[in-house]
Short mmCIF file of C-alpha atoms and ligand atoms in Angstrom, two decimals:
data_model
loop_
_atom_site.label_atom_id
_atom_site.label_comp_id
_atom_site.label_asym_id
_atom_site.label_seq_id
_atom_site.Cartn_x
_atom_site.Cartn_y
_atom_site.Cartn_z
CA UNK A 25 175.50 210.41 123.75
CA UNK A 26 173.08 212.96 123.07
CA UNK A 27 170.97 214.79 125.97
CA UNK A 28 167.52 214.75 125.65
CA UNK A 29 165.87 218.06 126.56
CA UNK A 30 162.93 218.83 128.88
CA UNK A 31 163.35 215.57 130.98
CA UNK A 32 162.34 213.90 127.71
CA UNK A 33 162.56 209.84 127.54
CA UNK A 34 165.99 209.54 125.56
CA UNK A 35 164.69 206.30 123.31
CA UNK A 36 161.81 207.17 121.07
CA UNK A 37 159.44 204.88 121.42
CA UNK A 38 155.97 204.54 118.93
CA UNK A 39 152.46 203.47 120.16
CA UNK A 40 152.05 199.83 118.26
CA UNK A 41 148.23 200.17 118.47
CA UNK A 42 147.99 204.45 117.74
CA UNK A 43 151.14 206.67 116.52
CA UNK A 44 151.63 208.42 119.61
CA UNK A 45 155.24 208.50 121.07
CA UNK A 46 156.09 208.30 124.52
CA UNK A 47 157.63 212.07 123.84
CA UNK A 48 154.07 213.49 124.14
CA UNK A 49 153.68 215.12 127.36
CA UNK A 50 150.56 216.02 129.71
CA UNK A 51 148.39 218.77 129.10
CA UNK A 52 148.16 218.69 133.46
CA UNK A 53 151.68 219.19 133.55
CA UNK A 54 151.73 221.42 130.46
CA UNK A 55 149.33 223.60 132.81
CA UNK A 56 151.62 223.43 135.71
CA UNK A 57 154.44 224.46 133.68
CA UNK A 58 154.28 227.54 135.28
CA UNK A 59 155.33 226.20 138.34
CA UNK A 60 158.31 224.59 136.72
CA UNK A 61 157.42 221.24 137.24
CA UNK A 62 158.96 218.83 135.98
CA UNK A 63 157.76 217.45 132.54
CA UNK A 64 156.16 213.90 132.63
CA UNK A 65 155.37 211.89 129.54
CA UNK A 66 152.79 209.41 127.96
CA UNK A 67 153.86 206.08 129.11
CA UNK A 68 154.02 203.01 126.82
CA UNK A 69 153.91 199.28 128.45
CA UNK A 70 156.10 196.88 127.87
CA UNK A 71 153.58 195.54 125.21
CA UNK A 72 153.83 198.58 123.35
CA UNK A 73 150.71 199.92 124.36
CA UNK A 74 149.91 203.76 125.47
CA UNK A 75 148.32 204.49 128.80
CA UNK A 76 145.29 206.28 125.98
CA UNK A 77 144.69 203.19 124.10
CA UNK A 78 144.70 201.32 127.02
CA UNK A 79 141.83 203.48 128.66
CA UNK A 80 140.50 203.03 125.33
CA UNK A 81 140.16 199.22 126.00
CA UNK A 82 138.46 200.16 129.50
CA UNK A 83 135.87 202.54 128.09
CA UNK A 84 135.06 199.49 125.11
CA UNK A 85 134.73 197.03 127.38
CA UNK A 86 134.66 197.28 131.60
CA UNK A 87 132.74 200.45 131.93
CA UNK A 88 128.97 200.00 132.55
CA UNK A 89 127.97 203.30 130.57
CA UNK A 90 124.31 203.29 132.15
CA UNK A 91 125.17 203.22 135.71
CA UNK A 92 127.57 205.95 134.40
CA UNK A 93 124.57 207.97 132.88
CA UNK A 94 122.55 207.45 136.30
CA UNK A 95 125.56 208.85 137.71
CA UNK A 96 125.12 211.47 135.81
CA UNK A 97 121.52 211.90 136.18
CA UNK A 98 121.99 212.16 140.11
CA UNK A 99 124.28 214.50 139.93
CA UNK A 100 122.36 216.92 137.47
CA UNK A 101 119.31 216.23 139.93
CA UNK A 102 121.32 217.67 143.13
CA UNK A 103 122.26 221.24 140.93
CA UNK A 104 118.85 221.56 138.94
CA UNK A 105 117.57 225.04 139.02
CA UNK A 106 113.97 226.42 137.69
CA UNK A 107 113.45 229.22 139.28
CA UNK A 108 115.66 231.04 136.07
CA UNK A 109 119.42 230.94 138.13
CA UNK A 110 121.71 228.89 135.97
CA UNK A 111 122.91 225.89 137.01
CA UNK A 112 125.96 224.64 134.95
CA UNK A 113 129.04 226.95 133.54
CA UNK A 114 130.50 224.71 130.71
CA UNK A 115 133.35 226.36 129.85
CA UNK A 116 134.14 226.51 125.54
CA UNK A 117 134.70 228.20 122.41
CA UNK A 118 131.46 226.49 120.46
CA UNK A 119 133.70 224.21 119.07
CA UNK A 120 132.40 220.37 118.57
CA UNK A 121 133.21 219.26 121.73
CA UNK A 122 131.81 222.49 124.15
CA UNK A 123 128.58 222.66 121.66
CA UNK A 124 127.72 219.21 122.63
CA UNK A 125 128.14 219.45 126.12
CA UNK A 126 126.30 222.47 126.23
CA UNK A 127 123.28 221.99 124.28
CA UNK A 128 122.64 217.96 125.56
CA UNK A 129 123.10 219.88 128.92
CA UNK A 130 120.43 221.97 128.31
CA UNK A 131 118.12 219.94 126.08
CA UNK A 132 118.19 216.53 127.30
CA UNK A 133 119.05 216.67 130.65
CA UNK A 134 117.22 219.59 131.36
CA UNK A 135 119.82 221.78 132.62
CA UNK A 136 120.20 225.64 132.55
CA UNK A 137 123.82 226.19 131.09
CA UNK A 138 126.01 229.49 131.30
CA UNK A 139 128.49 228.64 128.52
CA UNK A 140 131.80 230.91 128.87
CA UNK A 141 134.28 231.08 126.65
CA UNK A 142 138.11 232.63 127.04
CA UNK A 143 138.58 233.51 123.58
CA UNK A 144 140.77 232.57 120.73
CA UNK A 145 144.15 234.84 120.39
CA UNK A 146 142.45 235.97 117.16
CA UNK A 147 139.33 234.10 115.97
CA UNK A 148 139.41 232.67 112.05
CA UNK A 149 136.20 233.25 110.03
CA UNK A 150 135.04 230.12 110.48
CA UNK A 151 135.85 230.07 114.16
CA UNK A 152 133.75 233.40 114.97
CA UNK A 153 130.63 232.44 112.65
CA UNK A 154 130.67 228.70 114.97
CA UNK A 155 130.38 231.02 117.94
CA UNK A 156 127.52 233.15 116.58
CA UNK A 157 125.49 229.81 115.89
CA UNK A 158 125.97 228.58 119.01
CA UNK A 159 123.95 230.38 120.87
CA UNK A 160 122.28 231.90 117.47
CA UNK A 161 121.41 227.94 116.76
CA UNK A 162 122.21 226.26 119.44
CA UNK A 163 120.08 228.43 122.18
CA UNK A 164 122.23 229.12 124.57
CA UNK A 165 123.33 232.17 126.59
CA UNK A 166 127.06 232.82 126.74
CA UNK A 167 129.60 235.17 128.06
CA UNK A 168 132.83 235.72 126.06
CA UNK A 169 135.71 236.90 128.07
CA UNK A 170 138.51 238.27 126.69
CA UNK A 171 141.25 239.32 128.13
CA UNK A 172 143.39 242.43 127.97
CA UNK A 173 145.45 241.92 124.69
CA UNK A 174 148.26 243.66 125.18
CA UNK A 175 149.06 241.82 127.79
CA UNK A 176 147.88 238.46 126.83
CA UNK A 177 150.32 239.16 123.24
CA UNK A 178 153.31 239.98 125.88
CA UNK A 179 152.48 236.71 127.58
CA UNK A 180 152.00 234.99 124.41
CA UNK A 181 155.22 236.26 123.29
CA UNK A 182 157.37 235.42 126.38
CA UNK A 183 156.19 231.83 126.32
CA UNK A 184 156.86 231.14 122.76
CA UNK A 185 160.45 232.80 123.55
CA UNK A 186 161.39 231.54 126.58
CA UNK A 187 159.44 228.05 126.26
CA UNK A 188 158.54 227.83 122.80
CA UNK A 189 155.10 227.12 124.54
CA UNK A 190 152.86 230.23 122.31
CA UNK A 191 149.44 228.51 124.22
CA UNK A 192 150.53 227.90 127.58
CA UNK A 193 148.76 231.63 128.87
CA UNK A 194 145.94 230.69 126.96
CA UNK A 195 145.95 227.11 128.40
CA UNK A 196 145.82 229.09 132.02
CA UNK A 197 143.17 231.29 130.87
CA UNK A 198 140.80 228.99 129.76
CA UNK A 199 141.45 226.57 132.74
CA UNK A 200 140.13 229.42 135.06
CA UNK A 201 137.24 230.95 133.18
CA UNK A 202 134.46 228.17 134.17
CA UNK A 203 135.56 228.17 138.18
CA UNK A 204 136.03 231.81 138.06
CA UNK A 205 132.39 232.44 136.62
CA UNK A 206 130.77 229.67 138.87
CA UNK A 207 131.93 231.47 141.56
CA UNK A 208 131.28 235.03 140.89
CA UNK A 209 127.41 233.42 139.39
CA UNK A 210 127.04 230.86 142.20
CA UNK A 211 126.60 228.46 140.12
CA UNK A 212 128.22 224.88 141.88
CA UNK A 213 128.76 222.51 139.18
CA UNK A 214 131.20 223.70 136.51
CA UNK A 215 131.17 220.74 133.27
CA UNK A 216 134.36 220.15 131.01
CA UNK A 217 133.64 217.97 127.97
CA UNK A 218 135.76 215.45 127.21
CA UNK A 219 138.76 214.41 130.20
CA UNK A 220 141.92 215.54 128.21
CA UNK A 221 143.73 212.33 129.87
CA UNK A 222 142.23 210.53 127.64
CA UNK A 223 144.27 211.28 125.30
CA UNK A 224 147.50 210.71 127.11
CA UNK A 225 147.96 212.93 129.68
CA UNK A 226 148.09 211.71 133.00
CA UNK A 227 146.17 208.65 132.99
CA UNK A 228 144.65 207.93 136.29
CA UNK A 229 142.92 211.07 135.72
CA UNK A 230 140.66 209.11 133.54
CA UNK A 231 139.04 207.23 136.13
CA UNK A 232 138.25 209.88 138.20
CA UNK A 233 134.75 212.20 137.76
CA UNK A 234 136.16 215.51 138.89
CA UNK A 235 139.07 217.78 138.43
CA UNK A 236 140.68 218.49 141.59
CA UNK A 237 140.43 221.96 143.08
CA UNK A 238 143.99 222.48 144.07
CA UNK A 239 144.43 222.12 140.46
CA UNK A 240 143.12 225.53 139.99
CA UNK A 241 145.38 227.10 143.00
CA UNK A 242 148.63 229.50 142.13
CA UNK A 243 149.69 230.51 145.66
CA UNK A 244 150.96 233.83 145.90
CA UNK A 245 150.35 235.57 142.29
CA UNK A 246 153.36 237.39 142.26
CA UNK A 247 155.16 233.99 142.27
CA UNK A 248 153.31 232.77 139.39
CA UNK A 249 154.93 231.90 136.46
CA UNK A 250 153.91 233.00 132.88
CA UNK A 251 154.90 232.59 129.70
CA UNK A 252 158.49 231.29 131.61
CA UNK A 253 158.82 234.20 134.07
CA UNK A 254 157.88 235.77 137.05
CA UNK A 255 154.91 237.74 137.37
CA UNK A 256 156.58 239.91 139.60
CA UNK A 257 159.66 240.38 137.53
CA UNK A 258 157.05 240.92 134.50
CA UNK A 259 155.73 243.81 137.16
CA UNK A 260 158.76 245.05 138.29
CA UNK A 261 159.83 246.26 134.51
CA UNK A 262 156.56 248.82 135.05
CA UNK A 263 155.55 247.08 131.54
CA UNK A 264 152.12 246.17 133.44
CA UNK A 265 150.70 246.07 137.17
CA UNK A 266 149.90 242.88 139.33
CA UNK A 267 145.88 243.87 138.43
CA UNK A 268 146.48 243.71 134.73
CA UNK A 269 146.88 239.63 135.65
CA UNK A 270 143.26 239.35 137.48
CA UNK A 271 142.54 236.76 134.33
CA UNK A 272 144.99 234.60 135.49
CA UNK A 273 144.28 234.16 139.01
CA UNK A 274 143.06 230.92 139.33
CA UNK A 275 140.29 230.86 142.36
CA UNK A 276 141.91 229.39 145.37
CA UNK A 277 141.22 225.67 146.22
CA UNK A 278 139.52 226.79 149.63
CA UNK A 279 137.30 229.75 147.71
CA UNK A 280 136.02 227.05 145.10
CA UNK A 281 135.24 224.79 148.32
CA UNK A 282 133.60 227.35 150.24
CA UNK A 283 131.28 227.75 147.58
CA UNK A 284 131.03 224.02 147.06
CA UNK A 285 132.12 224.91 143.16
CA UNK A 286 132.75 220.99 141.73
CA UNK A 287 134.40 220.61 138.23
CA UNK A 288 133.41 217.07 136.39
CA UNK A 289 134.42 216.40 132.96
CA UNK A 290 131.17 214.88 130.82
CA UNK A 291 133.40 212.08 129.44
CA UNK A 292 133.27 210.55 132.92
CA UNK A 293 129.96 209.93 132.39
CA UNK A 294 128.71 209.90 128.50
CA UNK A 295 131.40 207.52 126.31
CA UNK A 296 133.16 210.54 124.74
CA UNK A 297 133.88 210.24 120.90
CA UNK A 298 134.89 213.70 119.03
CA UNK A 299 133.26 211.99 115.81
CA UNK A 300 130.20 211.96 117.18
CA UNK A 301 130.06 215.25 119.21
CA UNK A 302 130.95 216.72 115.57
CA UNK A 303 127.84 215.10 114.36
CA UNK A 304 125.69 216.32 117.03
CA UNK A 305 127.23 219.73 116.91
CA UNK A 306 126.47 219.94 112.91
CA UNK A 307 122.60 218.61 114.28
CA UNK A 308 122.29 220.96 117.00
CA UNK A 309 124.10 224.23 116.77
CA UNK A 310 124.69 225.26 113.38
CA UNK A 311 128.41 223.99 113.89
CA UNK A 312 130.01 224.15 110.74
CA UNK A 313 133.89 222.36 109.45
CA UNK A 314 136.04 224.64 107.83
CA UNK A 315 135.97 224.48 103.73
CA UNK A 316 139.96 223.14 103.84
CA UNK A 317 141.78 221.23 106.09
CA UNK A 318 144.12 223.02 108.89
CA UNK A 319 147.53 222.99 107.99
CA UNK A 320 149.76 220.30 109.66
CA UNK A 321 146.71 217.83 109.84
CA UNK A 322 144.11 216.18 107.50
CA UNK A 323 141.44 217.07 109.68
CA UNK A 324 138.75 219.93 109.11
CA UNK A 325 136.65 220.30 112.37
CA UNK A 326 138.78 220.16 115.27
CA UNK A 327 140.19 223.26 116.55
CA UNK A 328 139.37 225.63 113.74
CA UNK A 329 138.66 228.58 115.88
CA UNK A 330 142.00 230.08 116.49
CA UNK A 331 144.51 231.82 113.82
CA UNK A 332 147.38 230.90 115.69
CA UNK A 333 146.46 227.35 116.69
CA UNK A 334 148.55 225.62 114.39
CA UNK A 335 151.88 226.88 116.18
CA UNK A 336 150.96 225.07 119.09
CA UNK A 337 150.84 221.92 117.07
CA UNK A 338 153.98 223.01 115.21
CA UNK A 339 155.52 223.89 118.39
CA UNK A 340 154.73 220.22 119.98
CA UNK A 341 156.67 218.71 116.61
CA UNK A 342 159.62 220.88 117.37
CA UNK A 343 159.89 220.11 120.83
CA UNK A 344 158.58 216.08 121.30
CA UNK A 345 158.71 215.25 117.36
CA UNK A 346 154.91 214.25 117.57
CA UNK A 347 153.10 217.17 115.35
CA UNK A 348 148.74 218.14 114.72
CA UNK A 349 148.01 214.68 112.55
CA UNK A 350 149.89 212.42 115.08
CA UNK A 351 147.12 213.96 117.99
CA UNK A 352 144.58 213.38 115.32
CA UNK A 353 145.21 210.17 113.99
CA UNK A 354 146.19 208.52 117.30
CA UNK A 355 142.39 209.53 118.44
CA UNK A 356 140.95 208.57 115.51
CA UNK A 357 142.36 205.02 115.21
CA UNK A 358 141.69 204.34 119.06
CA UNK A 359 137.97 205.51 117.73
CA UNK A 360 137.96 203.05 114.96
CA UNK A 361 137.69 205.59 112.25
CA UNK A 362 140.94 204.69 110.55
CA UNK A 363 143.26 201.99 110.72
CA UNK A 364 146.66 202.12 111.84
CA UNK A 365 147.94 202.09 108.44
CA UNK A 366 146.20 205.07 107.35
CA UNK A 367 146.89 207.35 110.41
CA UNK A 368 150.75 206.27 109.80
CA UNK A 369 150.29 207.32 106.19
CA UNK A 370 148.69 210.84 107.30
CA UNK A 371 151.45 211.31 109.85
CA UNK A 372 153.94 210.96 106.71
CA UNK A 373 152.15 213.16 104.45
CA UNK A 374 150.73 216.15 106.53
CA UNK A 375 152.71 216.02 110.34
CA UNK A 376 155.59 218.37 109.33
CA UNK A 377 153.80 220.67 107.23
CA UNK A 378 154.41 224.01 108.23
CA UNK A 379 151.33 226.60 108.78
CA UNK A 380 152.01 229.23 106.23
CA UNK A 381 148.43 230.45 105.93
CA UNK A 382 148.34 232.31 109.31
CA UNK A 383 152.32 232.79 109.68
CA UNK A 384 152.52 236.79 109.24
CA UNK A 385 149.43 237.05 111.34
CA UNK A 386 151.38 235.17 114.02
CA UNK A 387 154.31 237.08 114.42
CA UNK A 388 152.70 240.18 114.40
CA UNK A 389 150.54 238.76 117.23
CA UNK A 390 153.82 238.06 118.98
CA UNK A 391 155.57 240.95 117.61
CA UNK A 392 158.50 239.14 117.02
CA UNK A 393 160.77 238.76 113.61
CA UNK A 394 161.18 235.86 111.21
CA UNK A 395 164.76 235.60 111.84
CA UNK A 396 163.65 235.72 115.80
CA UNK A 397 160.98 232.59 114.95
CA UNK A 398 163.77 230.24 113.74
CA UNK A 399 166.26 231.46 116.14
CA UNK A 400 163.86 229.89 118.65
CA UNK A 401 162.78 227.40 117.00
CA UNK A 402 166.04 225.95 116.56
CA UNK A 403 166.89 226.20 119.91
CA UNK A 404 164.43 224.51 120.95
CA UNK A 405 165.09 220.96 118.74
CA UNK A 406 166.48 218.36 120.79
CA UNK A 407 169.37 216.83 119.66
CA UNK A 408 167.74 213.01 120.47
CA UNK A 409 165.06 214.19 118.22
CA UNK A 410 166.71 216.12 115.56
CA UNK A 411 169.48 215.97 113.15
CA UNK A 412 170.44 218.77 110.36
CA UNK A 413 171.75 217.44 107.12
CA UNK A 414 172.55 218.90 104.21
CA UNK A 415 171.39 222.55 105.65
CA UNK A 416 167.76 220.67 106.33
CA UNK A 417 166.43 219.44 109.96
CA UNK A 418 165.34 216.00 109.67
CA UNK A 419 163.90 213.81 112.87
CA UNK A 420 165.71 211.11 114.17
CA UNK A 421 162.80 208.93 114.32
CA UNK A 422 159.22 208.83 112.75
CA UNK A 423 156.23 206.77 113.13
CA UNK A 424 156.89 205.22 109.61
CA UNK A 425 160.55 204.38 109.96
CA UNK A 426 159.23 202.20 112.88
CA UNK A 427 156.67 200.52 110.70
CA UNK A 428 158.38 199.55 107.41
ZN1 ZN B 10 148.39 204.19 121.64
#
């Protein structure tokens, strides 16, 4: 009997409708992995259907998307400024998804958006000249924060080491940045795009409007955990002081409610669809897809910002089996863009592929060696996943096997 790691379900089981297994975990617990909490999964009903495609079936059909857009309207009404004090932080790299927030925001509902952005490890050419246009295009005003990089590279490193996890500091980061700025611009109303639950995380999350403040709380900072360790043991080496984590301390719950500070995700309220927020972002803010597709995927416009983007997606195949074209295929047949068949095919051809383009660049980010890479990796394959034959890792179970 083989033991599945990370709490992991031990039988592999496939989406029927999308290709999403019930490996993939939630980005909200991904976040709280620095509390060590325990890893929960995607769940798949006894029909066979995901919790996402089932939302799926609620946005199509039960929600009333103009009482939603009222909703929205009432809200906006309540935070609308015009006396030149913003009145929205949407929080984004000017990537499809942020640009459309922002500039529909802004354009057609009249808002006065502070866009903020935690940037990109290191930004790709195509990534940096999207964040010029939007607010070169797209007319908006934006603050890019970055953080110190030495230490965000020694984070960066420890959680690819120690949880083969190379986003989860940026994943804190860019959680904080729009709270953090409403409060220190008293702004109130902080606006994700699109609820990441909908595609799989925790799924009651879906049918709520707001993310909930205590989401954003660490405690005690010294007791927070980074990249898979203390940040008080990370002090205590004298590598870096508690102030060298001031990016990282989320806002507490009672700060953010003392200044009334509310965070709503837009795809509450507009019927979210990454297709079209491409489209508008092409239309509105000089958003442009990259010339080739990203490595690992067949896709060109999602997540093109980021030079070391890819090993999170390479990462999640190591450690759940479910790599970059399983995430974009499973959205994109819930969406209707491609069938079933043809996301399984994609999964085949393009979900294992390895990201050579921006591999040196990587582990000179992380300062780490090859040898150290696949030392890690390795460790990190679960043996209800994985199987090495003939000198070659091979996974235990695939979207197509299931399908033939
Ligand atoms: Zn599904």
């Amino acid at each position: 009997m083989t033991k599945a790691f990370f709490g992991l379900p031990e039988d592999v089981v496939f989406c029927k409708r999308c290709v999403i297994s019930n490996q993939r975990p939630s980005s909200s617990v991904e976040f709280k992995h620095r509390h060590e909490d325990k890893k929960a999964t995607i769940g798949i009903g006894a029909d066979g259907v995901c919790d996402a495609c089932r939302y799926h079936d609620v946005k199509e059909a039960q929600i009333d998307w103009g009482k939603r857009d009222h909703a929205l309207k009432a809200l906006l009404d309540q935070h609308r400024r015009n006396d030149g004090g913003y009145d929205v932080i949407v929080p984004g790299s000017g990537g499809k998804d942020s640009a459309y927030t922002s500039h529909i925001l802004k354009y057609k509902y009249g808002m006065n958006p502070l866009t903020v952005t935690w940037a990109p490890h290191k930004y790709t050419q195509i990534g940096w000249k999207n964040f010029e246009s939007w607010t070169h295009v797209g007319g908006l005003d934006n603050i890019l924060f970055t953080p110190n990089g030495r230490l965000h590279r020694y984070l960066t490193q420890q959680a690819f080491l120690n949880l083969l996890h190379p986003f989860q500091p940026f994943i804190v980061g860019q959680r904080i940045i729009g709270p953090l700025m409403a409060a220190k611009f008293g702004v109130k109303l902080v606006m994700y795009g699109e609820n990441q639950a909908e595609y799989g995380n925790a799924s009651e999350e879906n049918y709520k409007p707001t993310m909930d403040r205590k989401f954003f709380s660490v405690g005690n900072p010294e007791e927070m955990i980074l990249g898979g360790r203390k940040v008080k043991d990370i002090v205590a080496e004298k590598r870096f002081t508690l102030n060298d984590f001031a990016p990282y301390i989320a806002p507490d719950a009672a700060y953010l409610e003392e200044r009334g500070v509310e965070v709503h995700y837009l795809g509450y309220y507009l019927k979210w669809d990454p297709q079209e927020c491409y489209y508008y972002a092409v239309e509105n803010t000089g958003f442009q897809a990259n010339s080739e597709r990203t490595e690992g995927t067949y896709s060109k416009y999602s997540s093109i910002d980021d030079q070391i983007d890819m090993f999170h997606y390479f990462t999640t195949l190591v450690k759940f089996g479910i790599g970059r074209a399983t995430y974009d295929a499973a959205q994109e047949i819930r969406n209707h863009k491609i069938t079933r068949e043809e996301g399984v095919n994609l999964v085949r051809k393009y979900d294992q592929e390895f990201p050579n383009k921006y591999y040196k660049e990587f582990l000179e980010y992380i300062d780490i060696t090859e040898e150290q890479f696949w030392e890690t990796v390795d460790r990190f394959r679960s043996p209800h996943l994985w199987v090495k034959a003939d000198g070659k890792w091979k996974l235990k179970h695939a979207v197509w096997h299931e399908t033939k």
